Amino acid sequence: MAIDFSPDVLVCGAGCAGIAAALASARRGARTVLVERAGFAGGIITTVGLPFFDGIARKSDRKILQRGIGLELLSRMGVCKAGDEYVYAHNPAIRSIERFKILLDEMITAEKNLQPLYHSFVAGAVTSGGRIREVLVANKGGIERFRPATVIDCTGDADVAFRAGAPCETSKEYMPLTLHFRIGNVTDNPQLRQRCRETLVEAYRDGRLKNYYGPGVSFLFANDEVYLHAVRVPADPLDPEDLTRAEMQGRRDAWTMFELWKEKVPGFENSYYITSGPYIGIRESRRIAGQYVLTEHDIRDEKKFADAVATGCWYLDLHPNYATAGSANVKPGGLGGLDGYQPDHYDIPYRSLLPKKVENLLVAGRCHSATRLAQSSSRVTATAMAMGQAAGVAAAMAAEGRKTVQELDGVRVRDALDQIHAGPFGG
Ligand SMILES: Cc1cc2nc3c(=O)[nH]c(=O)nc-3n(C[C@H](O)[C@H](O)[C@H](O)COP(=O)(O)OP(=O)(O)OC[C@H]3O[C@@H](n4cnc5c(N)ncnc54)[C@H](O)[C@@H]3O)c2cc1C
């Protein structure tokens, strides 16, 4: 079927928030197009290779607090059952990134109202009278012009919101970027983790590594395969040249770690480098300054909002930028958390998905409207999916009622989410 250039809803970015937004919108009957720069959906889970669903369950007792598409994905990956009340960890993980890509393809193509467009980069927006009139998408077809009724920006970087003129914020410094990688044919042994760490400390001291974390060795995908998130590259993810440098630095550092361990750490003698994530991971960049800015105080106070549409329960997880932190408690190798406050759970209001100045736009995922510290909690995968699902439902409701997403009552969006058992905890 030819692509619909004037859909009810255009979802930009098929990551954690975007996939949930597109499925939710299409399932509610809105004609939906999903545009993604990569050749597959999944966002951080597939573009970086990160398997965790943080934010789905409470830390203290692992009770599932956020139901909906995040839980549906976890259960379809065999991690739990759709009706479960509890899960085995507060950060449960899927065991195959490749299977996850295929699952998403299957779920997308099962929706008759949903058209996916991979290998397509959202490069611009034309706005007039406070409305997005066109979204410009670059792909092998050239520059394609979409004229959707509502746009949902799930690019992680608020690319659409920024290009449409919605107020956005950035930080003086960003959390470091991380390339994930996997090493095969490793024999686990009691000294392995300690020896891996000592090798990185030495490499840092003699200048072969400028930054690193942990390394946080984990045998997550197989008994003989190490999965690592040890790379840390300070960079500006919104500067294309710096991002290019960061990709190269991340690849180089990961390979340096592999070579050092193979040479020096018993258990790595016959190891081989399997792969790194296709993209380096970005923890933060732009955030919209929206109708409501979620703050760390809201999270600490567990403030209730009548228009709550998602639940967060991850801790304030701000990774230090070693290049600029300069603090005694921020040392390469450690997280040196600046806060680490662990809430029980908190509300995310509909208004934190609504930008200012643009009436037909919603923004979900790590670029929603929050302070930098609040975003360090609300950015995690399952919470991003919950925001995405709320945005998808809201955009479809706007199409039904011929309203803008700004005119919609957030309490009604919450009710609609409750009806499909995807509302906020306690809703
Ligand atoms: C290294 C790293 C480790 C992390 N560890 C964890 C963890 O252990 N647990 C956890 O829960 N969270 C973790 N996070 C945080 C979490 O994964 C993200 O914040 C989460 O993915 C946010 O979801 P999102 O949908 O906003 O962004 P993403 O999942 O990144 O999705 C954004 C999507 O938009 C696409 N895109 C971007 N720009 C464009 C464009 N202009 N046009 C078209 N498509 C575009 C991207 O390709 C991507 O698919 C980590 C993040 C990083 C970077």
Short mmCIF file of C-alpha atoms in Angstrom, two decimals, residues 58 63-67 303-312 345-348 410-427:
data_model
loop_
_atom_site.label_atom_id
_atom_site.label_comp_id
_atom_site.label_asym_id
_atom_site.label_seq_id
_atom_site.Cartn_x
_atom_site.Cartn_y
_atom_site.Cartn_z
CA ARG A 58 9.14 -1.26 41.83
CA LYS A 63 5.73 -5.41 41.71
CA ILE A 64 4.87 -4.44 38.13
CA LEU A 65 3.69 -0.82 38.33
CA GLN A 66 3.51 0.10 34.66
CA ARG A 67 1.38 -2.20 32.54
CA LYS A 303 3.46 14.24 43.75
CA LYS A 304 0.09 13.19 42.35
CA PHE A 305 -1.29 14.71 39.15
CA ALA A 306 -4.91 14.43 38.04
CA ASP A 307 -3.64 14.14 34.45
CA ALA A 308 -1.05 11.44 35.24
CA VAL A 309 -0.59 9.21 32.20
CA ALA A 310 2.51 7.19 33.18
CA THR A 311 4.31 5.94 36.27
CA GLY A 312 8.04 6.23 36.92
CA HIS A 345 6.87 5.44 42.30
CA TYR A 346 5.75 8.78 40.86
CA ASP A 347 3.29 10.26 38.36
CA ILE A 348 4.19 11.70 34.96
CA GLY A 410 -5.35 14.97 30.23
CA VAL A 411 -7.77 13.35 32.70
CA ARG A 412 -9.66 11.85 29.74
CA VAL A 413 -6.40 10.52 28.32
CA ARG A 414 -5.72 8.90 31.69
CA ASP A 415 -9.23 7.36 31.70
CA ALA A 416 -8.67 5.99 28.19
CA LEU A 417 -5.38 4.41 29.30
CA ASP A 418 -7.06 2.92 32.37
CA GLN A 419 -9.68 1.33 30.14
CA ILE A 420 -6.97 -0.61 28.28
CA HIS A 421 -5.11 -1.41 31.55
CA ALA A 422 -2.20 0.82 30.58
CA GLY A 423 -2.80 3.70 32.97
CA PRO A 424 -0.55 4.95 35.72
CA PHE A 425 -0.18 2.86 38.90
CA GLY A 426 -3.02 3.55 41.33
CA GLY A 427 -5.09 5.10 38.54
#
